[in-house]
PDB file of C-alpha atoms in Angstrom:
ATOM      1  CA  MET A  18      37.451  63.319 -16.742  1.00 48.00           C
ATOM      2  CA  THR A  19      33.884  62.141 -17.058  1.00 47.00           C
ATOM      3  CA  SER A  20      31.203  63.734 -19.190  1.00 47.00           C
ATOM      4  CA  SER A  21      29.298  64.874 -16.070  1.00 48.00           C
ATOM      5  CA  LYS A  22      32.381  66.682 -14.854  1.00 48.00           C
ATOM      6  CA  ILE A  23      32.828  68.387 -18.231  1.00 45.00           C
ATOM      7  CA  ASP A  24      29.176  69.424 -18.250  1.00 50.00           C
ATOM      8  CA  GLN A  25      29.540  70.793 -14.748  1.00 50.00           C
ATOM      9  CA  ASP A  26      32.642  72.792 -15.646  1.00 55.00           C
ATOM     10  CA  THR A  27      30.942  74.092 -18.777  1.00 51.00           C
ATOM     11  CA  LYS A  28      27.956  75.201 -16.743  1.00 48.00           C
ATOM     12  CA  THR A  29      30.268  76.830 -14.234  1.00 51.00           C
ATOM     13  CA  ASP A  30      32.094  78.750 -16.930  1.00 54.00           C
ATOM     14  CA  SER A  31      28.804  79.892 -18.407  1.00 50.00           C
ATOM     15  CA  ILE A  32      27.615  81.051 -15.015  1.00 47.00           C
ATOM     16  CA  GLN A  33      30.865  82.893 -14.434  1.00 51.00           C
ATOM     17  CA  GLU A  34      30.622  84.609 -17.778  1.00 52.00           C
ATOM     18  CA  SER A  35      27.030  85.549 -17.091  1.00 46.00           C
ATOM     19  CA  GLY A  36      28.031  86.843 -13.702  1.00 46.00           C
ATOM     20  CA  ALA A  37      30.814  88.890 -15.115  1.00 47.00           C
ATOM     21  CA  SER A  38      28.493  90.487 -17.549  1.00 46.00           C
ATOM     22  CA  LEU A  39      26.130  91.266 -14.692  1.00 41.00           C
ATOM     23  CA  GLY A  40      28.898  92.535 -12.388  1.00 46.00           C
ATOM     24  CA  ILE A  41      28.841  89.534  -9.982  1.00 45.00           C
ATOM     25  CA  GLU A  42      32.108  88.503  -8.282  1.00 47.00           C
ATOM     26  CA  PRO A  43      33.554  85.206  -9.445  1.00 47.00           C
ATOM     27  CA  GLU A  44      34.201  83.848  -5.914  1.00 46.00           C
ATOM     28  CA  HIS A  45      30.462  83.460  -5.350  1.00 45.00           C
ATOM     29  CA  ASN A  46      30.336  81.134  -8.320  1.00 45.00           C
ATOM     30  CA  GLU A  47      33.181  79.057  -6.846  1.00 46.00           C
ATOM     31  CA  ASP A  48      31.234  78.643  -3.596  1.00 48.00           C
ATOM     32  CA  MET A  49      28.255  77.360  -5.533  1.00 47.00           C
ATOM     33  CA  THR A  50      30.445  74.803  -7.306  1.00 47.00           C
ATOM     34  CA  THR A  51      31.922  73.657  -4.010  1.00 50.00           C
ATOM     35  CA  THR A  52      28.450  73.258  -2.514  1.00 51.00           C
ATOM     36  CA  ASP A  53      27.270  71.120  -5.423  1.00 53.00           C
ATOM     37  CA  SER A  54      30.330  68.884  -5.137  1.00 57.00           C
ATOM     38  CA  SER A  55      29.773  68.404  -1.394  1.00 61.00           C
ATOM     39  CA  ALA A  56      26.145  67.482  -1.971  1.00 58.00           C
ATOM     40  CA  ALA A  57      27.143  64.902  -4.576  1.00 58.00           C
ATOM     41  CA  GLU A  58      29.757  63.382  -2.276  1.00 62.00           C
ATOM     42  CA  SER A  59      27.237  63.258   0.585  1.00 63.00           C
ATOM     43  CA  LEU A  60      24.735  61.505  -1.678  1.00 58.00           C
ATOM     44  CA  GLU A  61      27.345  58.945  -2.724  1.00 62.00           C
ATOM     45  CA  THR A  62      28.248  58.343   0.931  1.00 65.00           C
ATOM     46  CA  ASP A  63      24.599  57.780   1.856  1.00 61.00           C
ATOM     47  CA  GLN A  64      24.180  55.373  -1.027  1.00 61.00           C
ATOM     48  CA  GLY A  65      27.246  53.472   0.184  1.00 59.00           C
ATOM     49  CA  HIS A  66      25.772  53.190   3.700  1.00 61.00           C
ATOM     50  CA  ILE A  67      22.468  51.978   2.283  1.00 61.00           C
ATOM     51  CA  SER A  68      24.246  49.343   0.180  1.00 60.00           C
ATOM     52  CA  ARG A  69      26.221  48.103   3.189  1.00 62.00           C
ATOM     53  CA  ASP A  70      23.076  47.970   5.310  1.00 60.00           C
ATOM     54  CA  ALA A  71      21.343  45.933   2.607  1.00 58.00           C
ATOM     55  CA  VAL A  72      24.283  43.512   2.484  1.00 54.00           C
ATOM     56  CA  ASP A  73      24.264  43.197   6.283  1.00 61.00           C
ATOM     57  CA  LEU A  74      20.501  42.529   6.239  1.00 56.00           C
ATOM     58  CA  ASP A  75      20.929  39.836   3.593  1.00 59.00           C
ATOM     59  CA  SER A  76      23.706  38.247   5.663  1.00 58.00           C
ATOM     60  CA  GLU A  77      21.523  38.216   8.770  1.00 56.00           C
ATOM     61  CA  THR A  78      18.647  36.650   6.795  1.00 59.00           C
ATOM     62  CA  GLU A  79      20.907  33.966   5.377  1.00 57.00           C
ATOM     63  CA  GLY A  80      22.311  33.305   8.845  1.00 57.00           C
ATOM     64  CA  GLY A  81      18.807  32.856  10.274  1.00 60.00           C
ATOM     65  CA  ASP A  82      17.887  30.432   7.504  1.00 65.00           C
ATOM     66  CA  SER A  83      21.059  28.445   8.159  1.00 74.00           C
ATOM     67  CA  VAL A  84      20.261  28.115  11.880  1.00 72.00           C
ATOM     68  CA  ALA A  85      16.708  26.982  11.094  1.00 76.00           C
ATOM     69  CA  GLU A  86      17.993  24.360   8.656  1.00 79.00           C
ATOM     70  CA  THR A  87      20.508  23.111  11.237  1.00 83.00           C
ATOM     71  CA  ASP A  88      17.772  22.725  13.858  1.00 81.00           C
ATOM     72  CA  GLU A  89      15.577  20.882  11.373  1.00 85.00           C
ATOM     73  CA  LEU A  90      18.403  18.479  10.491  1.00 87.00           C
ATOM     74  CA  GLU A  91      19.032  17.801  14.178  1.00 88.00           C
ATOM     75  CA  ASP A  92      15.345  16.993  14.676  1.00 88.00           C
ATOM     76  CA  LEU A  93      15.391  14.635  11.691  1.00 90.00           C
ATOM     77  CA  HIS A  94      18.499  12.865  12.996  1.00 90.00           C
ATOM     78  CA  LYS A  95      16.829  12.440  16.363  1.00 91.00           C
ATOM     79  CA  GLN A  96      13.707  10.975  14.770  1.00 92.00           C
ATOM     80  CA  VAL A  97      15.811   8.564  12.703  1.00 92.00           C
ATOM     81  CA  ASN A  98      17.696   7.412  15.802  1.00 92.00           C
ATOM     82  CA  ASP A  99      14.437   6.923  17.710  1.00 93.00           C
ATOM     83  CA  LEU A 100      12.938   4.873  14.874  1.00 94.00           C
ATOM     84  CA  LYS A 101      16.097   2.798  14.604  1.00 94.00           C
ATOM     85  CA  GLU A 102      16.005   2.057  18.328  1.00 93.00           C
ATOM     86  CA  GLN A 103      12.337   1.064  18.131  1.00 94.00           C
ATOM     87  CA  TYR A 104      13.092  -1.223  15.186  1.00 94.00           C
ATOM     88  CA  LEU A 105      15.931  -2.949  17.033  1.00 94.00           C
ATOM     89  CA  ARG A 106      13.756  -3.492  20.114  1.00 94.00           C
ATOM     90  CA  ALA A 107      10.912  -4.887  18.018  1.00 94.00           C
ATOM     91  CA  ARG A 108      13.287  -7.170  16.145  1.00 94.00           C
ATOM     92  CA  ALA A 109      14.752  -8.509  19.384  1.00 94.00           C
ATOM     93  CA  GLU A 110      11.262  -9.114  20.769  1.00 94.00           C
ATOM     94  CA  VAL A 111      10.200 -11.003  17.637  1.00 95.00           C
ATOM     95  CA  GLU A 112      13.344 -13.124  17.837  1.00 94.00           C
ATOM     96  CA  ASN A 113      12.619 -13.983  21.472  1.00 95.00           C
ATOM     97  CA  ILE A 114       9.042 -14.931  20.600  1.00 95.00           C
ATOM     98  CA  ARG A 115      10.290 -17.155  17.781  1.00 94.00           C
ATOM     99  CA  LYS A 116      12.739 -18.926  20.092  1.00 94.00           C
ATOM    100  CA  ARG A 117      10.047 -19.495  22.727  1.00 93.00           C
ATOM    101  CA  SER A 118       7.691 -20.825  20.057  1.00 93.00           C
ATOM    102  CA  ASP A 119      10.350 -23.239  18.817  1.00 92.00           C
ATOM    103  CA  VAL A 120      10.874 -24.550  22.330  1.00 91.00           C
ATOM    104  CA  GLU A 121       7.133 -24.905  22.913  1.00 90.00           C
ATOM    105  CA  MET A 122       6.616 -26.717  19.606  1.00 89.00           C
ATOM    106  CA  SER A 123       9.491 -29.038  20.408  1.00 86.00           C
ATOM    107  CA  ASN A 124       7.957 -29.834  23.792  1.00 83.00           C
ATOM    108  CA  ILE A 125       4.558 -30.406  22.188  1.00 84.00           C
ATOM    109  CA  ARG A 126       6.056 -32.886  19.740  1.00 79.00           C
ATOM    110  CA  LYS A 127       7.931 -34.652  22.518  1.00 79.00           C
ATOM    111  CA  PHE A 128       5.154 -34.799  25.086  1.00 78.00           C
ATOM    112  CA  ALA A 129       1.933 -34.651  23.047  1.00 79.00           C
ATOM    113  CA  LEU A 130       1.240 -38.311  23.866  1.00 79.00           C
ATOM    114  CA  GLU A 131       2.214 -37.985  27.515  1.00 78.00           C
ATOM    115  CA  GLY A 132      -1.343 -38.224  28.837  1.00 79.00           C
ATOM    116  CA  PHE A 133      -2.255 -41.020  26.443  1.00 82.00           C
ATOM    117  CA  VAL A 134       0.803 -43.070  27.395  1.00 78.00           C
ATOM    118  CA  ARG A 135       0.110 -42.550  31.096  1.00 81.00           C
ATOM    119  CA  GLU A 136      -3.363 -44.001  30.618  1.00 81.00           C
ATOM    120  CA  LEU A 137      -1.981 -46.984  28.730  1.00 83.00           C
ATOM    121  CA  LEU A 138       0.399 -47.848  31.565  1.00 82.00           C
ATOM    122  CA  MET A 139      -2.490 -49.167  33.647  1.00 80.00           C
ATOM    123  CA  VAL A 140      -3.601 -51.356  30.760  1.00 83.00           C
ATOM    124  CA  LYS A 141      -0.074 -52.717  30.404  1.00 81.00           C
ATOM    125  CA  ASP A 142       0.056 -53.461  34.135  1.00 82.00           C
ATOM    126  CA  SER A 143      -3.165 -55.474  33.889  1.00 80.00           C
ATOM    127  CA  LEU A 144      -1.896 -57.461  30.898  1.00 81.00           C
ATOM    128  CA  GLU A 145       1.368 -58.252  32.691  1.00 79.00           C
ATOM    129  CA  MET A 146      -0.538 -59.521  35.735  1.00 78.00           C
ATOM    130  CA  ALA A 147      -2.544 -61.850  33.495  1.00 76.00           C
ATOM    131  CA  ARG A 148       0.622 -63.058  31.766  1.00 72.00           C
ATOM    132  CA  ASN A 149       2.313 -63.895  35.060  1.00 74.00           C
ATOM    133  CA  VAL A 150      -0.342 -66.449  36.041  1.00 68.00           C
ATOM    134  CA  ASP A 151       1.261 -69.934  36.291  1.00 65.00           C
ATOM    135  CA  PHE A 152      -1.089 -72.349  34.522  1.00 60.00           C
ATOM    136  CA  ARG A 153       1.218 -75.248  35.251  1.00 60.00           C
ATOM    137  CA  SER A 154       0.571 -75.148  38.966  1.00 59.00           C
ATOM    138  CA  LYS A 155      -2.026 -77.348  40.576  1.00 53.00           C
ATOM    139  CA  SER A 156      -4.096 -74.286  41.298  1.00 55.00           C
ATOM    140  CA  ALA A 157      -4.612 -73.657  37.583  1.00 55.00           C
ATOM    141  CA  ASP A 158      -8.105 -75.026  37.600  1.00 67.00           C
ATOM    142  CA  GLN A 159     -11.310 -73.792  36.057  1.00 71.00           C
ATOM    143  CA  ASP A 160     -11.657 -70.991  38.574  1.00 74.00           C
ATOM    144  CA  VAL A 161      -8.237 -69.614  37.645  1.00 73.00           C
ATOM    145  CA  LEU A 162      -9.126 -69.638  33.956  1.00 76.00           C
ATOM    146  CA  GLU A 163     -12.399 -67.899  34.640  1.00 78.00           C
ATOM    147  CA  ASN A 164     -10.623 -65.257  36.705  1.00 78.00           C
ATOM    148  CA  MET A 165      -8.135 -64.744  33.913  1.00 78.00           C
ATOM    149  CA  VAL A 166     -10.891 -64.241  31.358  1.00 80.00           C
ATOM    150  CA  GLU A 167     -12.553 -61.800  33.691  1.00 84.00           C
ATOM    151  CA  GLY A 168      -9.265 -59.913  34.122  1.00 82.00           C
ATOM    152  CA  ILE A 169      -8.752 -59.707  30.386  1.00 85.00           C
ATOM    153  CA  THR A 170     -12.302 -58.419  29.972  1.00 87.00           C
ATOM    154  CA  LEU A 171     -11.663 -55.696  32.535  1.00 88.00           C
ATOM    155  CA  THR A 172      -8.399 -54.802  30.794  1.00 87.00           C
ATOM    156  CA  VAL A 173     -10.189 -54.392  27.479  1.00 88.00           C
ATOM    157  CA  LYS A 174     -12.727 -52.132  29.171  1.00 89.00           C
ATOM    158  CA  GLN A 175      -9.877 -50.056  30.581  1.00 88.00           C
ATOM    159  CA  LEU A 176      -8.430 -49.683  27.122  1.00 88.00           C
ATOM    160  CA  GLU A 177     -11.804 -48.745  25.652  1.00 88.00           C
ATOM    161  CA  ALA A 178     -12.195 -46.055  28.329  1.00 90.00           C
ATOM    162  CA  VAL A 179      -8.777 -44.647  27.410  1.00 89.00           C
ATOM    163  CA  PHE A 180      -9.769 -44.585  23.740  1.00 89.00           C
ATOM    164  CA  GLU A 181     -12.991 -42.776  24.568  1.00 90.00           C
ATOM    165  CA  ARG A 182     -11.175 -40.074  26.564  1.00 88.00           C
ATOM    166  CA  PHE A 183      -8.856 -39.429  23.632  1.00 87.00           C
ATOM    167  CA  ALA A 184     -11.641 -39.447  21.011  1.00 89.00           C
ATOM    168  CA  ILE A 185     -10.566 -42.736  19.434  1.00 90.00           C
ATOM    169  CA  GLN A 186     -13.589 -44.461  17.891  1.00 91.00           C
ATOM    170  CA  GLU A 187     -13.965 -47.927  16.472  1.00 91.00           C
ATOM    171  CA  VAL A 188     -14.854 -48.389  12.815  1.00 93.00           C
ATOM    172  CA  LEU A 189     -16.936 -51.579  13.004  1.00 92.00           C
ATOM    173  CA  PRO A 190     -19.247 -52.087  10.030  1.00 94.00           C
ATOM    174  CA  GLU A 191     -22.351 -54.213  10.343  1.00 94.00           C
ATOM    175  CA  LEU A 192     -22.827 -57.298   8.250  1.00 94.00           C
ATOM    176  CA  GLY A 193     -24.835 -56.537   5.132  1.00 93.00           C
ATOM    177  CA  GLU A 194     -23.625 -52.921   5.091  1.00 94.00           C
ATOM    178  CA  LYS A 195     -22.505 -51.534   1.747  1.00 94.00           C
ATOM    179  CA  LEU A 196     -18.757 -51.280   1.284  1.00 94.00           C
ATOM    180  CA  ASP A 197     -17.528 -47.724   1.913  1.00 94.00           C
ATOM    181  CA  PRO A 198     -14.035 -47.185   0.422  1.00 93.00           C
ATOM    182  CA  GLU A 199     -13.526 -44.221   2.794  1.00 94.00           C
ATOM    183  CA  LEU A 200     -13.867 -46.459   5.865  1.00 95.00           C
ATOM    184  CA  HIS A 201     -13.480 -50.048   4.712  1.00 96.00           C
ATOM    185  CA  GLN A 202     -10.774 -52.008   2.964  1.00 95.00           C
ATOM    186  CA  ALA A 203     -11.963 -55.059   1.038  1.00 95.00           C
ATOM    187  CA  MET A 204      -9.597 -57.977   1.549  1.00 95.00           C
ATOM    188  CA  GLY A 205     -11.422 -60.248  -0.867  1.00 93.00           C
ATOM    189  CA  MET A 206     -14.763 -61.476  -2.116  1.00 93.00           C
ATOM    190  CA  GLU A 207     -16.826 -64.422  -0.976  1.00 90.00           C
ATOM    191  CA  GLU A 208     -19.647 -66.076  -2.792  1.00 86.00           C
ATOM    192  CA  THR A 209     -22.587 -66.367  -0.461  1.00 83.00           C
ATOM    193  CA  GLY A 210     -26.290 -66.408  -0.869  1.00 81.00           C
ATOM    194  CA  ASP A 211     -26.925 -64.534   2.358  1.00 86.00           C
ATOM    195  CA  PHE A 212     -25.726 -61.128   1.095  1.00 89.00           C
ATOM    196  CA  LYS A 213     -25.999 -59.112  -2.069  1.00 89.00           C
ATOM    197  CA  ALA A 214     -23.010 -58.196  -4.207  1.00 88.00           C
ATOM    198  CA  ASN A 215     -20.605 -55.647  -2.609  1.00 90.00           C
ATOM    199  CA  GLU A 216     -22.186 -56.072   0.819  1.00 93.00           C
ATOM    200  CA  ILE A 217     -19.938 -56.751   3.793  1.00 94.00           C
ATOM    201  CA  CYS A 218     -20.252 -60.390   4.758  1.00 94.00           C
ATOM    202  CA  ARG A 219     -17.406 -60.669   7.273  1.00 93.00           C
ATOM    203  CA  VAL A 220     -15.272 -58.317   9.391  1.00 94.00           C
ATOM    204  CA  ILE A 221     -11.656 -59.396   9.641  1.00 93.00           C
ATOM    205  CA  GLN A 222     -10.290 -56.471  11.670  1.00 92.00           C
ATOM    206  CA  LYS A 223     -11.803 -53.363  13.199  1.00 91.00           C
ATOM    207  CA  GLY A 224     -10.815 -49.930  12.048  1.00 92.00           C
ATOM    208  CA  TYR A 225     -10.192 -46.844  14.176  1.00 92.00           C
ATOM    209  CA  SER A 226     -10.482 -43.076  13.792  1.00 92.00           C
ATOM    210  CA  LEU A 227      -9.088 -40.197  15.852  1.00 89.00           C
ATOM    211  CA  ASN A 228     -11.281 -37.119  16.187  1.00 88.00           C
ATOM    212  CA  GLY A 229     -13.049 -38.085  12.992  1.00 89.00           C
ATOM    213  CA  ARG A 230      -9.849 -38.748  11.021  1.00 91.00           C
ATOM    214  CA  LEU A 231      -9.382 -42.328   9.894  1.00 92.00           C
ATOM    215  CA  LEU A 232      -6.389 -44.026  11.493  1.00 90.00           C
ATOM    216  CA  ARG A 233      -6.978 -47.473  10.049  1.00 92.00           C
ATOM    217  CA  PRO A 234      -9.785 -48.753   7.815  1.00 94.00           C
ATOM    218  CA  ALA A 235     -11.784 -51.789   8.796  1.00 94.00           C
ATOM    219  CA  MET A 236     -10.654 -54.895   6.919  1.00 95.00           C
ATOM    220  CA  VAL A 237     -13.635 -56.775   5.531  1.00 96.00           C
ATOM    221  CA  MET A 238     -14.764 -59.405   3.077  1.00 95.00           C
ATOM    222  CA  VAL A 239     -17.508 -58.529   0.625  1.00 95.00           C
ATOM    223  CA  ALA A 240     -20.057 -60.732  -1.050  1.00 93.00           C
ATOM    224  CA  SER A 241     -19.822 -61.470  -4.742  1.00 89.00           C
ATOM    225  CA  GLU A 242     -22.595 -62.154  -7.146  1.00 81.00           C
ATOM    226  CA  VAL A 243     -23.939 -65.670  -6.913  1.00 71.00           C
ATOM    227  CA  LYS A 244     -23.270 -67.537 -10.105  1.00 70.00           C
ATOM    228  CA  ASP A 245     -26.056 -69.652 -11.542  1.00 62.00           C
ATOM    229  CA  SER A 246     -25.202 -73.332 -11.318  1.00 56.00           C
TER     230      SER A 246
END
């Protein structure tokens, strides 16, 4: 028996004794005790309902949070899948571009000189025609030689025109010009009184450049200092 129950019984006994002294019937006191017990039980029942309602409310709240988290995870998975698909498409596109670029670069390397070679074919044809002339025949007189020289001259002009179209320039220094190591290659030195030291006195071979870049320097002889005799 709990202390509250003992206190209640003690109070009940005191009330009964007081009632007896006042001439009150005991059964009225029993009704009062019964009423108090019923009220306490009702209060406990209400508290139990309130506790269960609170638990149910917490469960519903947790359930709502769980659904929201599930939806959020599904959205994140969808975004990840979309980004992955975009990445794969972009990667495939880059790979295709790289392959096309490789093919184009290969074709450029193979056929970069196509136009230049086509132009040179006409020059080769002209040289072959000049080579096929039979100088041993009776017709190989002065006129034939003159025609051959004229043909060679025209062939050289054809070649010069091809060079001009492809930005190929001659490097032809003038006599008396100072030696330029960037454009000229000295093949030797000659003692001459007509030129000063380190001046070009003779051109052995022309040089050429392509779009301003030196392909071959001009080969020259330069004058040396004149020694006193």
